[in-house]
Amino acid sequence: MTTNSRRQFIAKSAALAAAPLLASAVYGQAPARKLGVALCGLGSLSTNQIAPALQKTRNCRLAGIVTGTPAKAAEWQKKYGLPATSVYTYDTMHEMAKNKDIDIVYVVTPNALHMRDTLAAAAAGKHVFCEKPLEISVERCQKMIDACKKAGTMLGVGYRLQFEANNQECVRLAREKVLGDVKVIDANFGFAMGDPTQWRLKRELAGGGSLMDVGIYCLQTTCMITGEEPAWISAVETKTDAVKFKEVDETISWQTKFPSGIVANCVSTYAANGLMGFRVATSRGFFGLEPAYFYNGNRGKRSDGPEINIPVADQFATELDDFADCIINKRATKVPGEMGLRDVKLLMAIYDSIKKGRPVSLA
Ligand code: NAD
């Protein structure tokens, strides 16, 4: 699967999605001023998802770009009517301090560049919304949190499913014990990786493989559904292509036990398509989503009958509107840097368990 086909894979259910609601329906009055967002890294996600989503937001607007490619800068300026004064390179981001049009920098570069770009944005006095995973080590995540704290700006993580109605309906079913107590969770996400030269296969830029990229969604599911953090984690790794996955993990299977006794079984893979959902077994039945992790069309079942299929707004527009609303109304975000750090800590515990060949206690 090429980078392109990864995008198509995750987006392919768009045609099946119900008519999207306006993200703005979630919030009351329009703000006096839309917050300006600068997109840092103009790759696939920025081009195909985030920039179009910004056109649908109520609280934000595309106000700048950061890119190392002059041709892309010219193309984006023309397409989105951006002035030359709102175009930056990774080396000139400090000049954003003078640009009152930019309030938020959305960091969409490869995982191991998130810290570099976050630190530059924070030093320029900007709020930062950063793609997942927050970074590739706990220490680097902490530096990002500290930098935003020092700058007095907010740091949020692009956990779009924290704002997706079908995923959140499952959280409600769990919390309200609609089908009894949650007992066991199965969550899986993967795709067959294409282009062997891409940064996702380079440890230095990705930090890890399928686990860092898509396993993190399953980890989020298990923490969201339980409302808890794992007490221990046990993991194994399998490689069927040692050349392609020389630097990063191909397939990881892990088990977690939560303090209440809930257990979870998860798989992340770069070796196969077809894993894209979760199922929650409860004391009186089950519920779950498949797909659960796509940009559109997430839907599922519950054992007592009704389908889970709530029409949703663009997930990127919704998460950005919420982040801007947090800034405007000075409220805490649901997806703070600390949550990103927690998850990276858990990802590292999974790698640690693989290395040690035994379960790792997190208590
Ligand atoms: P991509 O490869 O399509 O884009 C990466 C961008 O970073 C490119 O514009 C590239 O030019 C730029 N870049 C800057 N310095 C670079 C360097 N040294 N090496 C390589 N590229 C460099 O990747 P993407 O799919 O857009 O992913 C970007 C980030 O977004 C990642 O952190 C990824 O995990 C995350 N992501 C999140 C979702 C989601 O659903 N939330 C989906 C896809 C990607």
GROMACS .gro file of C-alpha atoms and ligand atoms in nm:
model
  407
    1MET     CA    1   0.000   0.000   0.000
    2THR     CA    2   0.149   0.334  -0.101
    3THR     CA    3   0.115   0.643   0.117
    4ASN     CA    4  -0.167   0.735  -0.115
    5SER     CA    5  -0.340   0.404  -0.082
    6ARG     CA    6  -0.310   0.431   0.299
    7ARG     CA    7  -0.511   0.748   0.274
    8GLN     CA    8  -0.760   0.586   0.038
    9PHE     CA    9  -0.789   0.288   0.271
   10ILE     CA   10  -0.878   0.503   0.571
   11ALA     CA   11  -1.097   0.737   0.366
   12LYS     CA   12  -1.263   0.482   0.142
   13SER     CA   13  -1.578   0.449   0.345
   14ALA     CA   14  -1.653   0.817   0.281
   15ALA     CA   15  -1.909   0.722   0.020
   16LEU     CA   16  -2.097   0.523   0.280
   17ALA     CA   17  -2.101   0.801   0.533
   18ALA     CA   18  -2.427   0.962   0.621
   19ALA     CA   19  -2.470   1.329   0.526
   20PRO     CA   20  -2.226   1.521   0.744
   21LEU     CA   21  -2.357   1.760   1.004
   22LEU     CA   22  -2.208   2.105   1.026
   23ALA     CA   23  -1.929   2.112   1.282
   24SER     CA   24  -2.059   2.451   1.381
   25ALA     CA   25  -2.383   2.294   1.501
   26VAL     CA   26  -2.189   2.184   1.808
   27TYR     CA   27  -2.110   2.537   1.916
   28GLY     CA   28  -2.341   2.831   1.975
   29GLN     CA   29  -2.261   3.175   1.841
   30ALA     CA   30  -1.978   3.227   1.594
   31PRO     CA   31  -1.670   3.378   1.764
   32ALA     CA   32  -1.593   3.746   1.711
   33ARG     CA   33  -1.274   3.641   1.531
   34LYS     CA   34  -1.184   3.309   1.377
   35LEU     CA   35  -0.849   3.185   1.506
   36GLY     CA   36  -0.575   3.163   1.243
   37VAL     CA   37  -0.420   2.820   1.195
   38ALA     CA   38  -0.081   2.766   1.031
   39LEU     CA   39  -0.031   2.419   0.891
   40CYS     CA   40   0.322   2.295   0.952
   41GLY     CA   41   0.408   2.015   0.705
   42LEU     CA   42   0.210   2.003   0.383
   43GLY     CA   43   0.201   1.630   0.323
   44SER     CA   44  -0.086   1.393   0.263
   45LEU     CA   45  -0.287   1.461   0.578
   46SER     CA   46  -0.258   1.840   0.553
   47THR     CA   47  -0.339   1.843   0.183
   48ASN     CA   48  -0.624   1.595   0.172
   49GLN     CA   49  -0.788   1.624   0.512
   50ILE     CA   50  -0.689   1.920   0.725
   51ALA     CA   51  -0.684   2.207   0.473
   52PRO     CA   52  -1.027   2.107   0.332
   53ALA     CA   53  -1.156   2.064   0.690
   54LEU     CA   54  -1.038   2.414   0.781
   55GLN     CA   55  -1.276   2.549   0.516
   56LYS     CA   56  -1.563   2.394   0.715
   57THR     CA   57  -1.468   2.517   1.061
   58ARG     CA   58  -1.660   2.776   1.255
   59ASN     CA   59  -1.384   2.895   1.486
   60CYS     CA   60  -1.074   2.867   1.264
   61ARG     CA   61  -0.930   2.963   0.927
   62LEU     CA   62  -0.618   2.870   0.737
   63ALA     CA   63  -0.385   3.165   0.802
   64GLY     CA   64  -0.037   3.033   0.723
   65ILE     CA   65   0.182   2.749   0.610
   66VAL     CA   66   0.521   2.605   0.702
   67THR     CA   67   0.699   2.408   0.433
   68GLY     CA   68   1.047   2.329   0.313
   69THR     CA   69   0.934   2.308  -0.050
   70PRO     CA   70   0.904   2.642  -0.238
   71ALA     CA   71   0.686   2.488  -0.513
   72LYS     CA   72   0.432   2.374  -0.252
   73ALA     CA   73   0.433   2.719  -0.094
   74ALA     CA   74   0.342   2.880  -0.427
   75GLU     CA   75   0.070   2.623  -0.496
   76TRP     CA   76  -0.089   2.665  -0.151
   77GLN     CA   77  -0.065   3.046  -0.163
   78LYS     CA   78  -0.256   3.045  -0.490
   79LYS     CA   79  -0.513   2.787  -0.383
   80TYR     CA   80  -0.591   2.940  -0.044
   81GLY     CA   81  -0.512   3.307  -0.110
   82LEU     CA   82  -0.233   3.325   0.147
   83PRO     CA   83  -0.006   3.633   0.155
   84ALA     CA   84   0.372   3.583   0.128
   85THR     CA   85   0.400   3.713   0.485
   86SER     CA   86   0.218   3.401   0.609
   87VAL     CA   87   0.453   3.152   0.446
   88TYR     CA   88   0.735   3.008   0.659
   89THR     CA   89   1.004   2.744   0.637
   90TYR     CA   90   1.092   2.520   0.931
   91ASP     CA   91   1.386   2.755   0.993
   92THR     CA   92   1.189   3.080   0.991
   93MET     CA   93   0.907   2.979   1.223
   94HIS     CA   94   1.038   3.215   1.493
   95GLU     CA   95   0.925   3.504   1.271
   96MET     CA   96   0.565   3.399   1.336
   97ALA     CA   97   0.596   3.587   1.664
   98LYS     CA   98   0.530   3.903   1.461
   99ASN     CA   99   0.228   3.757   1.278
  100LYS     CA  100  -0.089   3.836   1.470
  101ASP     CA  101  -0.295   3.645   1.210
  102ILE     CA  102  -0.161   3.314   1.336
  103ASP     CA  103  -0.291   3.185   1.669
  104ILE     CA  104  -0.240   2.809   1.634
  105VAL     CA  105   0.028   2.600   1.465
  106TYR     CA  106  -0.098   2.256   1.361
  107VAL     CA  107   0.208   2.027   1.348
  108VAL     CA  108   0.166   1.762   1.077
  109THR     CA  109   0.525   1.657   1.013
  110PRO     CA  110   0.676   1.308   1.065
  111ASN     CA  111   0.655   1.193   1.428
  112ALA     CA  112   1.014   1.270   1.528
  113LEU     CA  113   0.989   1.628   1.401
  114HIS     CA  114   0.691   1.715   1.622
  115MET     CA  115   0.915   1.838   1.904
  116ARG     CA  116   1.125   2.059   1.678
  117ASP     CA  117   0.817   2.224   1.529
  118THR     CA  118   0.627   2.251   1.858
  119LEU     CA  119   0.920   2.415   2.033
  120ALA     CA  120   0.954   2.668   1.748
  121ALA     CA  121   0.581   2.745   1.752
  122ALA     CA  122   0.569   2.782   2.131
  123ALA     CA  123   0.875   3.010   2.127
  124ALA     CA  124   0.684   3.229   1.881
  125GLY     CA  125   0.399   3.245   2.133
  126LYS     CA  126   0.159   3.019   1.940
  127HIS     CA  127  -0.081   2.751   2.060
  128VAL     CA  128   0.006   2.408   1.922
  129PHE     CA  129  -0.217   2.131   1.796
  130CYS     CA  130   0.003   1.831   1.716
  131GLU     CA  131  -0.065   1.513   1.525
  132LYS     CA  132  -0.038   1.171   1.687
  133PRO     CA  133   0.179   1.025   1.826
  134LEU     CA  134   0.282   1.334   2.021
  135GLU     CA  135   0.650   1.238   1.976
  136ILE     CA  136   0.873   0.934   1.979
  137SER     CA  137   0.985   0.935   2.343
  138VAL     CA  138   0.848   1.035   2.682
  139GLU     CA  139   1.130   1.287   2.728
  140ARG     CA  140   1.051   1.462   2.401
  141CYS     CA  141   0.679   1.478   2.485
  142GLN     CA  142   0.766   1.632   2.822
  143LYS     CA  143   0.981   1.898   2.653
  144MET     CA  144   0.687   1.992   2.431
  145ILE     CA  145   0.454   2.020   2.730
  146ASP     CA  146   0.709   2.228   2.919
  147ALA     CA  147   0.770   2.459   2.621
  148CYS     CA  148   0.399   2.536   2.580
  149LYS     CA  149   0.359   2.585   2.954
  150LYS     CA  150   0.651   2.827   2.957
  151ALA     CA  151   0.504   3.016   2.661
  152GLY     CA  152   0.158   3.023   2.824
  153THR     CA  153   0.005   2.849   2.522
  154MET     CA  154  -0.209   2.536   2.486
  155LEU     CA  155  -0.089   2.203   2.352
  156GLY     CA  156  -0.343   1.959   2.208
  157VAL     CA  157  -0.308   1.623   2.032
  158GLY     CA  158  -0.491   1.531   1.711
  159TYR     CA  159  -0.693   1.246   1.860
  160ARG     CA  160  -0.985   1.292   1.622
  161LEU     CA  161  -1.183   0.994   1.757
  162GLN     CA  162  -1.220   1.171   2.090
  163PHE     CA  163  -1.464   1.391   1.895
  164GLU     CA  164  -1.625   1.127   1.671
  165ALA     CA  165  -1.984   1.054   1.766
  166ASN     CA  166  -1.986   0.677   1.706
  167ASN     CA  167  -1.670   0.624   1.912
  168GLN     CA  168  -1.812   0.849   2.182
  169GLU     CA  169  -2.143   0.659   2.177
  170CYS     CA  170  -1.942   0.347   2.266
  171VAL     CA  171  -1.780   0.538   2.551
  172ARG     CA  172  -2.132   0.627   2.671
  173LEU     CA  173  -2.249   0.264   2.649
  174ALA     CA  174  -1.950   0.164   2.862
  175ARG     CA  175  -1.981   0.443   3.121
  176GLU     CA  176  -2.357   0.406   3.163
  177LYS     CA  177  -2.325   0.026   3.171
  178VAL     CA  178  -2.607   0.004   2.916
  179LEU     CA  179  -2.510  -0.358   2.845
  180GLY     CA  180  -2.364  -0.427   3.187
  181ASP     CA  181  -2.002  -0.411   3.296
  182VAL     CA  182  -1.723  -0.401   3.040
  183LYS     CA  183  -1.517  -0.719   3.067
  184VAL     CA  184  -1.302  -0.773   2.755
  185ILE     CA  185  -1.201  -0.542   2.468
  186ASP     CA  186  -1.061  -0.650   2.131
  187ALA     CA  187  -0.916  -0.365   1.921
  188ASN     CA  188  -0.723  -0.397   1.595
  189PHE     CA  189  -0.594  -0.160   1.330
  190GLY     CA  190  -0.359  -0.210   1.040
  191PHE     CA  191  -0.293  -0.181   0.670
  192ALA     CA  192  -0.055  -0.333   0.419
  193MET     CA  193   0.235  -0.089   0.394
  194GLY     CA  194   0.341   0.012   0.042
  195ASP     CA  195   0.634   0.238  -0.056
  196PRO     CA  196   0.938   0.091   0.122
  197THR     CA  197   1.123   0.426   0.112
  198GLN     CA  198   0.875   0.634   0.314
  199TRP     CA  199   0.954   0.794   0.651
  200ARG     CA  200   0.708   0.562   0.831
  201LEU     CA  201   0.964   0.284   0.786
  202LYS     CA  202   1.257   0.489   0.916
  203ARG     CA  203   1.315   0.465   1.289
  204GLU     CA  204   1.478   0.805   1.309
  205LEU     CA  205   1.166   0.981   1.176
  206ALA     CA  206   0.885   0.746   1.284
  207GLY     CA  207   1.015   0.626   1.621
  208GLY     CA  208   0.851   0.288   1.558
  209GLY     CA  209   0.625   0.113   1.311
  210SER     CA  210   0.262   0.003   1.309
  211LEU     CA  211   0.233   0.044   1.686
  212MET     CA  212   0.326   0.416   1.684
  213ASP     CA  213   0.121   0.483   1.371
  214VAL     CA  214  -0.202   0.285   1.407
  215GLY     CA  215  -0.170   0.081   1.725
  216ILE     CA  216  -0.206   0.409   1.911
  217TYR     CA  217  -0.571   0.419   1.801
  218CYS     CA  218  -0.636   0.084   1.969
  219LEU     CA  219  -0.458   0.204   2.280
  220GLN     CA  220  -0.679   0.513   2.282
  221THR     CA  221  -0.989   0.294   2.240
  222THR     CA  222  -0.902   0.080   2.541
  223CYS     CA  223  -0.831   0.382   2.762
  224MET     CA  224  -1.140   0.568   2.637
  225ILE     CA  225  -1.376   0.274   2.688
  226THR     CA  226  -1.243   0.178   3.031
  227GLY     CA  227  -1.175   0.531   3.152
  228GLU     CA  228  -0.868   0.371   3.313
  229GLU     CA  229  -0.497   0.332   3.248
  230PRO     CA  230  -0.342  -0.014   3.210
  231ALA     CA  231  -0.197  -0.181   3.519
  232TRP     CA  232   0.021  -0.410   3.309
  233ILE     CA  233   0.105  -0.472   2.947
  234SER     CA  234   0.236  -0.783   2.774
  235ALA     CA  235   0.337  -0.780   2.407
  236VAL     CA  236   0.491  -0.985   2.127
  237GLU     CA  237   0.619  -0.877   1.788
  238THR     CA  238   0.614  -1.068   1.459
  239LYS     CA  239   0.804  -0.982   1.140
  240THR     CA  240   0.732  -1.156   0.813
  241ASP     CA  241   0.936  -0.911   0.602
  242ALA     CA  242   1.263  -0.842   0.778
  243VAL     CA  243   1.392  -0.629   0.491
  244LYS     CA  244   1.103  -0.385   0.464
  245PHE     CA  245   1.060  -0.369   0.840
  246LYS     CA  246   1.430  -0.365   0.923
  247GLU     CA  247   1.402  -0.050   1.134
  248VAL     CA  248   1.045  -0.058   1.268
  249ASP     CA  249   0.786  -0.304   1.394
  250GLU     CA  250   0.559  -0.477   1.143
  251THR     CA  251   0.300  -0.652   1.362
  252ILE     CA  252   0.254  -0.626   1.737
  253SER     CA  253   0.001  -0.807   1.950
  254TRP     CA  254  -0.046  -0.690   2.307
  255GLN     CA  255  -0.260  -0.755   2.609
  256THR     CA  256  -0.340  -0.508   2.883
  257LYS     CA  257  -0.502  -0.554   3.219
  258PHE     CA  258  -0.680  -0.256   3.372
  259PRO     CA  259  -0.711  -0.192   3.746
  260SER     CA  260  -1.084  -0.285   3.749
  261GLY     CA  261  -1.004  -0.624   3.596
  262ILE     CA  262  -1.100  -0.539   3.237
  263VAL     CA  263  -0.862  -0.702   2.988
  264ALA     CA  264  -0.784  -0.591   2.632
  265ASN     CA  265  -0.633  -0.773   2.337
  266CYS     CA  266  -0.496  -0.552   2.059
  267VAL     CA  267  -0.311  -0.592   1.729
  268SER     CA  268  -0.141  -0.334   1.510
  269THR     CA  269   0.004  -0.429   1.174
  270TYR     CA  270   0.170  -0.298   0.860
  271ALA     CA  271   0.130  -0.642   0.697
  272ALA     CA  272  -0.240  -0.669   0.617
  273ASN     CA  273  -0.559  -0.482   0.545
  274GLY     CA  274  -0.880  -0.579   0.718
  275LEU     CA  275  -0.817  -0.486   1.081
  276MET     CA  276  -1.006  -0.168   1.159
  277GLY     CA  277  -1.233  -0.200   1.459
  278PHE     CA  278  -1.306  -0.293   1.815
  279ARG     CA  279  -1.553  -0.507   2.005
  280VAL     CA  280  -1.637  -0.474   2.371
  281ALA     CA  281  -1.771  -0.781   2.556
  282THR     CA  282  -1.984  -0.693   2.856
  283SER     CA  283  -2.161  -0.885   3.133
  284ARG     CA  284  -2.486  -0.874   2.934
  285GLY     CA  285  -2.378  -0.860   2.568
  286PHE     CA  286  -2.144  -0.665   2.343
  287PHE     CA  287  -2.099  -0.351   2.137
  288GLY     CA  288  -1.838  -0.229   1.895
  289LEU     CA  289  -1.749  -0.053   1.572
  290GLU     CA  290  -1.616  -0.173   1.238
  291PRO     CA  291  -1.478   0.038   1.094
  292ALA     CA  292  -1.394   0.236   1.403
  293TYR     CA  293  -1.096   0.439   1.291
  294PHE     CA  294  -1.176   0.578   0.946
  295TYR     CA  295  -1.221   0.942   0.853
  296ASN     CA  296  -1.585   0.869   0.761
  297GLY     CA  297  -1.841   0.595   0.792
  298ASN     CA  298  -1.748   0.452   1.131
  299ARG     CA  299  -2.036   0.238   1.250
  300GLY     CA  300  -2.117  -0.072   1.448
  301LYS     CA  301  -2.349  -0.296   1.641
  302ARG     CA  302  -2.472  -0.358   1.989
  303SER     CA  303  -2.612  -0.690   2.109
  304ASP     CA  304  -2.946  -0.547   2.217
  305GLY     CA  305  -3.040  -0.449   1.864
  306PRO     CA  306  -2.992  -0.095   1.743
  307GLU     CA  307  -2.718  -0.020   1.493
  308ILE     CA  308  -2.454   0.234   1.596
  309ASN     CA  309  -2.442   0.468   1.299
  310ILE     CA  310  -2.453   0.834   1.394
  311PRO     CA  311  -2.403   1.093   1.119
  312VAL     CA  312  -2.091   1.290   1.197
  313ALA     CA  313  -1.924   1.612   1.093
  314ASP     CA  314  -1.575   1.622   0.946
  315GLN     CA  315  -1.358   1.490   1.230
  316PHE     CA  316  -1.072   1.732   1.164
  317ALA     CA  317  -1.307   2.032   1.153
  318THR     CA  318  -1.467   1.920   1.479
  319GLU     CA  319  -1.139   1.868   1.666
  320LEU     CA  320  -1.004   2.203   1.544
  321ASP     CA  321  -1.322   2.390   1.632
  322ASP     CA  322  -1.310   2.238   1.977
  323PHE     CA  323  -0.943   2.334   2.027
  324ALA     CA  324  -1.012   2.691   1.914
  325ASP     CA  325  -1.315   2.704   2.144
  326CYS     CA  326  -1.091   2.596   2.434
  327ILE     CA  327  -0.857   2.886   2.356
  328ILE     CA  328  -1.137   3.139   2.307
  329ASN     CA  329  -1.323   3.037   2.622
  330LYS     CA  330  -1.014   2.952   2.827
  331ARG     CA  331  -1.120   2.595   2.901
  332ALA     CA  332  -0.912   2.278   2.914
  333THR     CA  333  -0.889   2.060   2.606
  334LYS     CA  334  -1.007   1.700   2.617
  335VAL     CA  335  -0.687   1.601   2.432
  336PRO     CA  336  -0.401   1.774   2.619
  337GLY     CA  337  -0.030   1.717   2.566
  338GLU     CA  338  -0.035   1.516   2.890
  339MET     CA  339  -0.265   1.260   2.724
  340GLY     CA  340  -0.021   1.236   2.433
  341LEU     CA  341   0.262   1.180   2.680
  342ARG     CA  342   0.064   0.914   2.869
  343ASP     CA  343   0.007   0.724   2.546
  344VAL     CA  344   0.372   0.743   2.441
  345LYS     CA  345   0.460   0.608   2.787
  346LEU     CA  346   0.226   0.313   2.721
  347LEU     CA  347   0.369   0.258   2.372
  348MET     CA  348   0.717   0.249   2.525
  349ALA     CA  349   0.596  -0.005   2.783
  350ILE     CA  350   0.476  -0.225   2.493
  351TYR     CA  351   0.821  -0.207   2.330
  352ASP     CA  352   0.979  -0.272   2.669
  353SER     CA  353   0.768  -0.586   2.719
  354ILE     CA  354   0.872  -0.714   2.374
  355LYS     CA  355   1.236  -0.651   2.455
  356LYS     CA  356   1.218  -0.816   2.796
  357GLY     CA  357   0.997  -1.103   2.681
  358ARG     CA  358   0.765  -1.064   2.979
  359PRO     CA  359   0.474  -0.850   3.102
  360VAL     CA  360   0.559  -0.501   3.226
  361SER     CA  361   0.387  -0.359   3.532
  362LEU     CA  362   0.269   0.001   3.514
  363ALA     CA  363   0.131   0.022   3.865
  364NAD     P1  364   0.338   1.276   0.480
  364NAD     O1  365   0.463   1.202   0.453
  364NAD     O2  366   0.232   1.271   0.377
  364NAD     O3  367   0.371   1.429   0.510
  364NAD     C1  368   0.477   1.469   0.593
  364NAD     C2  369   0.517   1.610   0.561
  364NAD     O4  370   0.630   1.645   0.639
  364NAD     C3  371   0.557   1.630   0.413
  364NAD     O5  372   0.501   1.749   0.365
  364NAD     C4  373   0.707   1.642   0.419
  364NAD     O6  374   0.760   1.722   0.316
  364NAD     C5  375   0.726   1.708   0.554
  364NAD     N1  376   0.862   1.688   0.609
  364NAD     C6  377   0.933   1.785   0.668
  364NAD     N2  378   1.054   1.739   0.703
  364NAD     C7  379   1.061   1.612   0.661
  364NAD     C8  380   1.160   1.511   0.668
  364NAD     N3  381   1.280   1.535   0.724
  364NAD     N4  382   1.132   1.390   0.616
  364NAD     C9  383   1.012   1.362   0.562
  364NAD     N5  384   0.912   1.455   0.552
  364NAD    C10  385   0.936   1.577   0.602
  364NAD     O7  386   0.285   1.223   0.619
  364NAD     P2  387   0.136   1.237   0.676
  364NAD     O8  388   0.062   1.112   0.646
  364NAD     O9  389   0.077   1.364   0.639
  364NAD    O10  390   0.165   1.231   0.836
  364NAD    C11  391   0.212   1.344   0.907
  364NAD    C12  392   0.176   1.329   1.056
  364NAD    O11  393   0.036   1.316   1.068
  364NAD    C13  394   0.234   1.206   1.125
  364NAD    O12  395   0.269   1.237   1.257
  364NAD    C14  396   0.120   1.105   1.124
  364NAD    O13  397   0.125   1.014   1.230
  364NAD    C15  398   0.000   1.197   1.137
  364NAD     N6  399  -0.122   1.141   1.075
  364NAD    C16  400  -0.238   1.144   1.145
  364NAD    C17  401  -0.355   1.095   1.089
  364NAD    C18  402  -0.485   1.105   1.163
  364NAD    O14  403  -0.583   1.045   1.121
  364NAD     N7  404  -0.491   1.181   1.272
  364NAD    C19  405  -0.353   1.040   0.961
  364NAD    C20  406  -0.233   1.041   0.889
  364NAD    C21  407  -0.117   1.092   0.948
   0.00000   0.00000   0.00000
